[in-house]
Short mmCIF file of C-alpha atoms in Angstrom, two decimals:
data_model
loop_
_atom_site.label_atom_id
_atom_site.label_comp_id
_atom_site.label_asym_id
_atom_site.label_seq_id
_atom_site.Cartn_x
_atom_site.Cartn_y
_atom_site.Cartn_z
CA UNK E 33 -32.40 -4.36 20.67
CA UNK E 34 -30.74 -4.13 17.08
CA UNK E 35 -30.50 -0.70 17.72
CA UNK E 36 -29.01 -0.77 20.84
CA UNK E 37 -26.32 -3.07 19.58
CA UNK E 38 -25.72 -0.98 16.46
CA UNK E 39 -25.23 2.22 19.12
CA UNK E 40 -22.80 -0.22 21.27
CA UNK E 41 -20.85 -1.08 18.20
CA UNK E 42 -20.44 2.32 16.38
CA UNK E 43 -19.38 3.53 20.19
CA UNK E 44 -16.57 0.74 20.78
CA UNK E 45 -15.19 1.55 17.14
CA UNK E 46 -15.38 5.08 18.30
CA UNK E 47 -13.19 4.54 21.24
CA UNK E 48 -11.24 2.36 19.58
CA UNK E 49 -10.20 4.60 17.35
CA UNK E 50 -9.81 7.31 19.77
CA UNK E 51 -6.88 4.94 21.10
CA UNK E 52 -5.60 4.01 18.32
CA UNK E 53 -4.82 7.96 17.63
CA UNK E 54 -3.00 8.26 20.53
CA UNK E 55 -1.44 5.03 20.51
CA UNK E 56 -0.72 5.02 16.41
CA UNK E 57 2.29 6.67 14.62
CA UNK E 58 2.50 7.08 11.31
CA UNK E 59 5.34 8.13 8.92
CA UNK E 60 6.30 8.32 5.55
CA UNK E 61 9.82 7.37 4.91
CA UNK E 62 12.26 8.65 2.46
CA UNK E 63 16.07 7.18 1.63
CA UNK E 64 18.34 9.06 -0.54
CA UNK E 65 20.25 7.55 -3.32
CA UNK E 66 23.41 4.29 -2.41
CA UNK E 67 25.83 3.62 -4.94
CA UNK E 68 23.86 1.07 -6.79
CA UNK E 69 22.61 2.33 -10.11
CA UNK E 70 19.05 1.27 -9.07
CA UNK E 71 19.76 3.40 -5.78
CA UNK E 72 20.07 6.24 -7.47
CA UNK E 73 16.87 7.60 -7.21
CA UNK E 74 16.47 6.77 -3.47
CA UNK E 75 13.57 4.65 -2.00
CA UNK E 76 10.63 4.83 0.32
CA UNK E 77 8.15 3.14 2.65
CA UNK E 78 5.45 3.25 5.35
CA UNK E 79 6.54 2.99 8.99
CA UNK E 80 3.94 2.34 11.38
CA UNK E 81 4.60 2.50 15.39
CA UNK E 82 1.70 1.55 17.15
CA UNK E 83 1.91 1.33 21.29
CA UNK E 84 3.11 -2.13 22.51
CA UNK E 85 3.50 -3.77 19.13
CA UNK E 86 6.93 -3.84 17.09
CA UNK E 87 7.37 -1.42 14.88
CA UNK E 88 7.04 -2.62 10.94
CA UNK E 89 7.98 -1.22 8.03
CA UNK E 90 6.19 -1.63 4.34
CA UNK E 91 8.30 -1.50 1.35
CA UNK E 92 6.86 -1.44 -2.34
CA UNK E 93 10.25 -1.75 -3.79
CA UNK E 94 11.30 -5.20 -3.35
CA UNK E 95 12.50 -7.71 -6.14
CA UNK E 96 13.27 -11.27 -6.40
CA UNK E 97 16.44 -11.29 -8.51
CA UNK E 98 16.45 -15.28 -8.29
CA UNK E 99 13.57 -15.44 -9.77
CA UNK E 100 13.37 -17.67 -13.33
CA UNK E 101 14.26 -15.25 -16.13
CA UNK E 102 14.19 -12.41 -14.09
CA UNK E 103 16.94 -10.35 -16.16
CA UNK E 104 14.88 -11.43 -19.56
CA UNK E 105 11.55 -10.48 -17.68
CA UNK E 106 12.76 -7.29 -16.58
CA UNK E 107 14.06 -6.44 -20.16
CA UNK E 108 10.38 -7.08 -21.38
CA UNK E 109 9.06 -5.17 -19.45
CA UNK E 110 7.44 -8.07 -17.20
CA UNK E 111 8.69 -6.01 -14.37
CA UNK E 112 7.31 -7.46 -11.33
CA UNK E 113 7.46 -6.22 -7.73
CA UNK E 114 6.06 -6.84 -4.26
CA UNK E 115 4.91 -5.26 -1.19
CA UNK E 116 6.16 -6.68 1.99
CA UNK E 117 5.60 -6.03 5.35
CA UNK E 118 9.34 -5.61 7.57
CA UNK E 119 10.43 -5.01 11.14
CA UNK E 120 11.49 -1.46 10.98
CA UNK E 121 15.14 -1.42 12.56
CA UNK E 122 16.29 -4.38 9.97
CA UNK E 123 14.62 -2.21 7.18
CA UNK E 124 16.77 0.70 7.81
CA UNK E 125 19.90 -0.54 9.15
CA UNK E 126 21.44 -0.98 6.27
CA UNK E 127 20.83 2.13 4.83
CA UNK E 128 22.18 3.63 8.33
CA UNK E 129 25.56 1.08 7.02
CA UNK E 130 25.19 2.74 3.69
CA UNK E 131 25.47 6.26 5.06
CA UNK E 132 22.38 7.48 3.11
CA UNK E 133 19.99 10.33 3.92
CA UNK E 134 16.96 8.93 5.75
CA UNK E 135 14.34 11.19 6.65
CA UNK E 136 10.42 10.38 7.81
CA UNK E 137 7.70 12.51 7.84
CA UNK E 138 4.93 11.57 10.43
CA UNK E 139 1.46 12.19 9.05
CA UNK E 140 -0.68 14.80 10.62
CA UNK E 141 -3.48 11.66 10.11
CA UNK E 142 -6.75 11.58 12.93
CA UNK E 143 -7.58 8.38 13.99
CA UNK E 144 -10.55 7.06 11.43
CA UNK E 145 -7.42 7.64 8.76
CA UNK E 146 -4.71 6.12 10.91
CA UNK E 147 -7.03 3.03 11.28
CA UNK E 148 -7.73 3.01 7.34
CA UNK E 149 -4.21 3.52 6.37
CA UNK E 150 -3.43 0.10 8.72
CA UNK E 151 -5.92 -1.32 7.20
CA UNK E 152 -4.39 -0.68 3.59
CA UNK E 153 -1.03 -1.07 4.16
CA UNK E 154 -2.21 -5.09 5.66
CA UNK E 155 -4.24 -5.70 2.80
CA UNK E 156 -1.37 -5.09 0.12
CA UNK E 157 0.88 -7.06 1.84
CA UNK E 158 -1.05 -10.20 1.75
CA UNK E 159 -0.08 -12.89 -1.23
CA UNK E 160 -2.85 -12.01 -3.05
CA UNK E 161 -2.12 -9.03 -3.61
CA UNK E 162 1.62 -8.20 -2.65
CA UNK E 163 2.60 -8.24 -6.74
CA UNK E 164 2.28 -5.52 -8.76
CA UNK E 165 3.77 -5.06 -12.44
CA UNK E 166 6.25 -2.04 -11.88
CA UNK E 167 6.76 1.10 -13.76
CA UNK E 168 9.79 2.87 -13.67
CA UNK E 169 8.18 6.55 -13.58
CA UNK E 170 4.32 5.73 -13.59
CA UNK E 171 4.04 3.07 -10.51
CA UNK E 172 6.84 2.48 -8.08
CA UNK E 173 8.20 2.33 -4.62
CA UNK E 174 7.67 6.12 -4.03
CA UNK E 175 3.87 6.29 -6.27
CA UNK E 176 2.23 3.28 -4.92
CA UNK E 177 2.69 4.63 -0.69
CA UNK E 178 1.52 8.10 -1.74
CA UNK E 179 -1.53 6.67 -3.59
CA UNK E 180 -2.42 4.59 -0.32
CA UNK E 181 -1.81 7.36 1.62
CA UNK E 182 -4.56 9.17 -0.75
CA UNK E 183 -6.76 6.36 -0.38
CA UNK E 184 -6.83 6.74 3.65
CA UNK E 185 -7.03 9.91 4.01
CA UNK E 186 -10.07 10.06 0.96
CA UNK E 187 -8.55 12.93 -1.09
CA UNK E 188 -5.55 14.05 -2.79
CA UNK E 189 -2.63 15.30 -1.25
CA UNK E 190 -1.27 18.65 -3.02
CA UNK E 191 2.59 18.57 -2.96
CA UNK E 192 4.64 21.60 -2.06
CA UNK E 193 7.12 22.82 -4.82
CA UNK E 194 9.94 20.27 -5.64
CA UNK E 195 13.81 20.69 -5.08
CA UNK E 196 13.99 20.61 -8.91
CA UNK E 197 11.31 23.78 -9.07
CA UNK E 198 12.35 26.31 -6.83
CA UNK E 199 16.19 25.55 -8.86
CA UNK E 200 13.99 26.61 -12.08
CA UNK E 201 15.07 22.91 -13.67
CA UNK E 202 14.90 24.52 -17.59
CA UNK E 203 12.73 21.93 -18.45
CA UNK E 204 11.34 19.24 -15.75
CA UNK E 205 10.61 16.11 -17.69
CA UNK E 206 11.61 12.40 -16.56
CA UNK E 207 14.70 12.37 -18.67
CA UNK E 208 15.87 15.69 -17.56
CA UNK E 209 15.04 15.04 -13.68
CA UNK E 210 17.13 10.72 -14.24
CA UNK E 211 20.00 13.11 -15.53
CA UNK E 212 19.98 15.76 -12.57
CA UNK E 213 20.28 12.54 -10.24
CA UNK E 214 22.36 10.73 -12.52
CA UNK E 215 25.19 13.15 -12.64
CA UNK E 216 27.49 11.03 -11.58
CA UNK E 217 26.97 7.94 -13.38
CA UNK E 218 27.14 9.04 -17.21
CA UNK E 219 27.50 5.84 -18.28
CA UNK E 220 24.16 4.84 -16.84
CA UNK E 221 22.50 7.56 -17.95
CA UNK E 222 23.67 7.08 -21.67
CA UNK E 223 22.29 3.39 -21.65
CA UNK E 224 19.11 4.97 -20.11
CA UNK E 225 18.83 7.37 -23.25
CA UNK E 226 19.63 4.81 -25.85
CA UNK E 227 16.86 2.68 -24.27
CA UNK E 228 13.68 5.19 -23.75
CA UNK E 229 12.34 6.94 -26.42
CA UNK E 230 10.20 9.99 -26.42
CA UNK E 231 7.91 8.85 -23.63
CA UNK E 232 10.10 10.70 -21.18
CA UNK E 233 10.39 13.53 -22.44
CA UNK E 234 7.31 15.87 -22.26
CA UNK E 235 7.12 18.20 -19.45
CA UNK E 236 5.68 16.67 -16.35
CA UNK E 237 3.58 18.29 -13.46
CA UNK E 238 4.66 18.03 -9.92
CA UNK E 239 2.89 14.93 -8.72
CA UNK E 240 4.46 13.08 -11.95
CA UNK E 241 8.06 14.37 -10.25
CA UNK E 242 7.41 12.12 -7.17
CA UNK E 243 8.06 9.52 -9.16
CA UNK E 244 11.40 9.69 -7.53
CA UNK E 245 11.39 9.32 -3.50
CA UNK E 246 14.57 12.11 -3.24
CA UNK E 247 12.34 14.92 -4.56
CA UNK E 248 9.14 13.34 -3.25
CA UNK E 249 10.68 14.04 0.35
CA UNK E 250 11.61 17.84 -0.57
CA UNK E 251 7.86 17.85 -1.38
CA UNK E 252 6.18 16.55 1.56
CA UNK E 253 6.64 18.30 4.19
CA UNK E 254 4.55 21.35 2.72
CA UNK E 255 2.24 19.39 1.35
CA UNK E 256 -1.61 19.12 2.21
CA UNK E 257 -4.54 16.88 2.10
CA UNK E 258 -7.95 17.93 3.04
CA UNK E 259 -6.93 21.37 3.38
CA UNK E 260 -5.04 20.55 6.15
CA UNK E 261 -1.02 20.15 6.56
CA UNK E 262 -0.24 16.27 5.55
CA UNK E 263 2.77 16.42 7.89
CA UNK E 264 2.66 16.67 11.42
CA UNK E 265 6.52 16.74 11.79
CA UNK E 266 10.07 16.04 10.30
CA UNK E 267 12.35 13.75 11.46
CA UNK E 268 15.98 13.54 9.90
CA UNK E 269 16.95 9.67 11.51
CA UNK E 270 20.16 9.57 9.39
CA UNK E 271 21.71 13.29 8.73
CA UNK E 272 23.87 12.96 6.03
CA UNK E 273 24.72 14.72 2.78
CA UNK E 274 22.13 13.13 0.03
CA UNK E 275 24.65 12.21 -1.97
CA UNK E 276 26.92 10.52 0.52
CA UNK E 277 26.42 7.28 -0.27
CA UNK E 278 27.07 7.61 -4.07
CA UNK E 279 30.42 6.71 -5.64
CA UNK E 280 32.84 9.26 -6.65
CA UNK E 281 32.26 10.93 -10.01
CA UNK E 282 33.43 9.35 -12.82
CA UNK E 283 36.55 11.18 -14.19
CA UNK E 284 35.50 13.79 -17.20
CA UNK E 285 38.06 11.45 -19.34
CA UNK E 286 35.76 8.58 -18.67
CA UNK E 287 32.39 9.64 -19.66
CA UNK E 288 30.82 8.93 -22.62
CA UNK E 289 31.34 12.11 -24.70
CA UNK E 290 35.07 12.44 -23.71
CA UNK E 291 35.74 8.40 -25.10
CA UNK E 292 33.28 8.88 -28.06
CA UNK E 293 34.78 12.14 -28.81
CA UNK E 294 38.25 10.41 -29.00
CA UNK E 295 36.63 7.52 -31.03
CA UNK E 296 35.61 10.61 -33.40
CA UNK E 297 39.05 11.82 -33.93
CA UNK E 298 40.48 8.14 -33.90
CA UNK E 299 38.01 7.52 -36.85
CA UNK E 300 38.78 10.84 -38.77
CA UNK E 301 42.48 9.95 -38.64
CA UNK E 302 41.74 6.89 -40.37
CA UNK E 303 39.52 8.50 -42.69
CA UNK E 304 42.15 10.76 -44.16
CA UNK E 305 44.97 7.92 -44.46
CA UNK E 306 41.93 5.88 -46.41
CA UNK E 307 41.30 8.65 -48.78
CA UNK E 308 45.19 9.22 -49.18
CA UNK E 309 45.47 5.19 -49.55
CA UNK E 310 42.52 4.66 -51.63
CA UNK E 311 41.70 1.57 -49.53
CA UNK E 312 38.65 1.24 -46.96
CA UNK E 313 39.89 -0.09 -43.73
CA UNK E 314 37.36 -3.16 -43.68
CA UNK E 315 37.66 -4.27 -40.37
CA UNK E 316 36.99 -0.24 -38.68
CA UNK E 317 34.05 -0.69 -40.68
CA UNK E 318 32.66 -4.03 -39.94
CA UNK E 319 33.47 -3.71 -35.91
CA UNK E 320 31.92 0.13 -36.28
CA UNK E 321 28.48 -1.48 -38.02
CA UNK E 322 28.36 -4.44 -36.00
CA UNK E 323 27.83 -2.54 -32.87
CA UNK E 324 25.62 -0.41 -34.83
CA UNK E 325 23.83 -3.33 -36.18
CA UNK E 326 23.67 -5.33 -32.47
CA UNK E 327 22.72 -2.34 -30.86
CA UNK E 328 19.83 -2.01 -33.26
CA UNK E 329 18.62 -5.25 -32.46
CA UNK E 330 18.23 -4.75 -28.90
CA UNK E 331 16.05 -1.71 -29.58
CA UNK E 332 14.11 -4.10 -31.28
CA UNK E 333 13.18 -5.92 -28.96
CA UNK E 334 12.84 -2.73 -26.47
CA UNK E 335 9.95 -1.26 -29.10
CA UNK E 336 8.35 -4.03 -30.74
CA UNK E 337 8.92 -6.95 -27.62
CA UNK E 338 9.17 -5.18 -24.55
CA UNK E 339 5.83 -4.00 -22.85
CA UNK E 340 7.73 -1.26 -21.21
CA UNK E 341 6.11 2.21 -21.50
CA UNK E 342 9.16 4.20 -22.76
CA UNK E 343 10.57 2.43 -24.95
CA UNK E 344 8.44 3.24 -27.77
CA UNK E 345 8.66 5.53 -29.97
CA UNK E 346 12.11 6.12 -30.05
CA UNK E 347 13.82 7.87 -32.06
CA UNK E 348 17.33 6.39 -32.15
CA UNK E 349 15.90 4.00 -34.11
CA UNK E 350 16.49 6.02 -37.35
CA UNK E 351 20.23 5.44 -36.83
CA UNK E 352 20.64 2.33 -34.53
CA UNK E 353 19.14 -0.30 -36.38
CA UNK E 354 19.73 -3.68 -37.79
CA UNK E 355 20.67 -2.94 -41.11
CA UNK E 356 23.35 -1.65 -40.41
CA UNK E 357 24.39 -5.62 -40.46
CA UNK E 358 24.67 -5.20 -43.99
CA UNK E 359 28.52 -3.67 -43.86
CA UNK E 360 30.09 -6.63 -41.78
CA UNK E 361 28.29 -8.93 -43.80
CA UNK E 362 28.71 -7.47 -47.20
CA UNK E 363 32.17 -5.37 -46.91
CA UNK E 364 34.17 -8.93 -47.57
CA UNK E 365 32.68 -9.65 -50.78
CA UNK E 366 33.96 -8.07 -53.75
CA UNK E 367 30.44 -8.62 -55.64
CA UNK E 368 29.02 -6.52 -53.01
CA UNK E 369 30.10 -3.41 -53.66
CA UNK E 370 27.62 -1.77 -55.56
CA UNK E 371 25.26 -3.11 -53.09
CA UNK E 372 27.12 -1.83 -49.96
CA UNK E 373 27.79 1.65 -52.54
CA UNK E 374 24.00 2.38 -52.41
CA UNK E 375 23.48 1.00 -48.91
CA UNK E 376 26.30 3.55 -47.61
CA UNK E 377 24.74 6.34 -49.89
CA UNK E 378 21.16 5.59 -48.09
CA UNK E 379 22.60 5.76 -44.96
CA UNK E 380 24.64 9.14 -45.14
CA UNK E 381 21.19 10.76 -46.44
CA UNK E 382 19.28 9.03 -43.69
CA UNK E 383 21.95 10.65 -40.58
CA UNK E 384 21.91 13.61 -42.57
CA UNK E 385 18.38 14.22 -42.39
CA UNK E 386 18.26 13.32 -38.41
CA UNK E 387 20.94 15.60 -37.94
CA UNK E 388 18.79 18.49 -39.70
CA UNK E 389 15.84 17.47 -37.54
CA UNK E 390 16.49 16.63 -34.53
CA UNK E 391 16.12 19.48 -32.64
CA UNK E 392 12.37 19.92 -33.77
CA UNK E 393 11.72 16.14 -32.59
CA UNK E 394 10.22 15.06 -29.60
CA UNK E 395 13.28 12.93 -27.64
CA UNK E 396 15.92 14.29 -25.86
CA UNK E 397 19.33 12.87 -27.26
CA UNK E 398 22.63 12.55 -24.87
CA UNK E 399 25.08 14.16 -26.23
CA UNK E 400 27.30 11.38 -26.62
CA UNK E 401 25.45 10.51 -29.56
CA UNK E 402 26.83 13.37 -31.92
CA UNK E 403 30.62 11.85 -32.06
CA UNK E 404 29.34 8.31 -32.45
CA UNK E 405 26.45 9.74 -35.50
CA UNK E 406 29.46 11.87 -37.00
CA UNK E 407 31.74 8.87 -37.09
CA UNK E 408 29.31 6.62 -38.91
CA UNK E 409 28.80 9.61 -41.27
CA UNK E 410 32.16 9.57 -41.96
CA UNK E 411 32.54 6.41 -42.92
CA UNK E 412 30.04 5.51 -44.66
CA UNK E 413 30.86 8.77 -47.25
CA UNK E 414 34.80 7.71 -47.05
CA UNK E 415 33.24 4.44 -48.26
CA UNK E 416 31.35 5.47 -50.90
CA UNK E 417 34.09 8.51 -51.95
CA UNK E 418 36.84 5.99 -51.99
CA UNK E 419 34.97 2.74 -54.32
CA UNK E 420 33.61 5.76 -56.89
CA UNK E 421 37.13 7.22 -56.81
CA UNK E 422 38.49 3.62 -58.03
CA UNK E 423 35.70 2.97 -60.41
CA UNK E 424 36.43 5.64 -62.02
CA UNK E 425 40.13 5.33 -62.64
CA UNK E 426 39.94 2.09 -63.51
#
């Protein structure tokens, strides 16, 4: 009798999964980049159609920005995200508003991996499990749907050749791939630089590049599991250019190395009429260290606070740190000189030697940096040339 009920059951699963193949659709979404800065990158999620139920969606990118402390959390590192579970026409429709690219590839999944993937996709959503601590390149809303798309189909899909490979990207590394999609947002990617150190810039492999969904989607559809094709078709449901939705470029006048370059020749002018003067323009110097100094403090926190992955090591740290205090706290006080003297001194040797270096280290510097390191170089020898120039005519 325990037989024959064991036989009855494994034959109702079997039929019941034999209709849930050819009731059961499956698709991987991908959404191209919107004009948000944390758009940029595009996003993706799980569609599942099955016959006579609404279709729902499940997203691994959502946020609560109302959360307590969320911008402080988020700065730490204490990045935390959830899995929901959506109707699928409210999911997309505003992306349709948007303009943006969406495309979804329907898995070429049999039934036992349909019913598993279900199965997954439920149990992540409940409130037990729905939070996850994000990661920006390691575990996001494009990683975390391809690894339970792994896990339901038992074995590891093999993506086709990026977007970014079959260009021959010089050097495809996280930082290099953020600045391909970045383009247009300089500004953005300039903060991103100053904040991540060298963790993002080794070479990565091609599953590492789906970290972002826009070149996880050019990987897809050749892709394989199993030795068999992953994707059973391609559906474009909003065919648009992928960078429709993005904002105009910013203006080449705008961007960081045209301003900083102008800061440069701002700060050399100055330097000459010092020299010529004999008098150190204190307040260029204290506003110029300041923001040197404050800067320095927040990459603090980033490496020794923060539990965020890339932050640490950086090498900006060399430079952008907070002594650099020193000068708006010590310029004003005549007793200080011969403090601020050697502090200045240190300070040109320490740039110096970055300079000499840098292209043998392991971080990838914007270069935006070069007019801001050569203006603090500047000034910090003007300093020193100018009080040894007095001392010794006096």
């Amino acid at each position: 009798m325990k037989r024959l009920l064991a036989l009855l059951m494994s034959l109702s699963m079997l039929l019941a999964a034999k209709g849930a193949d050819a009731d059961t659709t499956i698709y991987f979404v991908n959404i191209y980049a919107g004009p948000e800065i944390f758009e940029l990158d595009g996003h993706a999620a799980i569609v599942v159609d099955i016959k006579g139920q609404p279709s729902r969606s499940y997203n691994f990118g959502v946020f609560d920005f109302d959360a307590p402390n969320f911008v402080y959390r988020f700065v730490k590192g204490e990045t935390d995200y959830m899995a929901v579970e959506w109707p699928t026409e409210p999911f997309l429709y505003p992306y349709h508003e948007q303009g943006r690219r969406v495309v979804a590839h329907e898995l070429n999944f049999d039934s036992r991996q349909k019913a598993r993937l279900v199965e997954a996709l439920r149990r992540n959503v409940r409130p037990e499990n729905a939070v996850y601590r994000y990661n920006y390149v390691k575990d996001n809303c494009a990683t975390r749907p391809l690894r339970v798309v792994e896990l339901a189909a038992c074995d590891t899909v093999l993506l086709a050749p990026a977007p970014f490979e079959a260009q021959s990207l010089l050097r495809p590394t996280f930082r290099n791939v953020m600045r391909a999609h970045h383009v247009r947002y300089p500004w953005y990617q300039f903060g991103i630089d100053l904040a991540l150190g060298s963790g993002i810039d080794y070479t990565i492999d091609r599953r590492e590049l789906a970290f972002t969904p826009v070149e996880l989607d050019g990987m897809l559809a050749g892709a394989t599991v199993g030795g068999k094709p992953l994707v059973k078709a391609t559906h474009v449901l909003c065919d648009t250019d992928p960078f429709n939705a993005e904002l105009a470029p910013t203006p080449w006048y705008m961007t960081p190395l045209a301003v900083f370059c102008l800061f440069f020749a701002v700060s050399a002018l100055l330097t000459l009429r010092d020299i010529r003067r004999r008098r150190v323009t204190r307040w260029f110097d204290a506003v110029l260290f300041a923001c040197v100094g404050i800067t320095g403090l927040v990459l603090t926190f980033l490496i020794f606070v923060s539990v965020h992955e890339a932050t640490s090591p950086n090498w900006l740290y060399v430079w952008l740190n907070p002594l650099a205090l020193a000068v708006p706290a010590l310029i004003w006080i005549k007793k200080a000189k011969n403090t601020l003297i050697c502090y200045q001194i240190a300070n040109f040797a320490v740039l110096t030697a970055l300079l000499a270096i840098w292209y043998f280290l392991p971080q990838s510097a914007n270069p935006a940096f070069l007019p801001l390191l050569g203006a603090e170089m500047m000034r910090s020898a003007s300093y020193v040339y100018i009080n040894k120039r007095l001392s010794l005519s006096e």
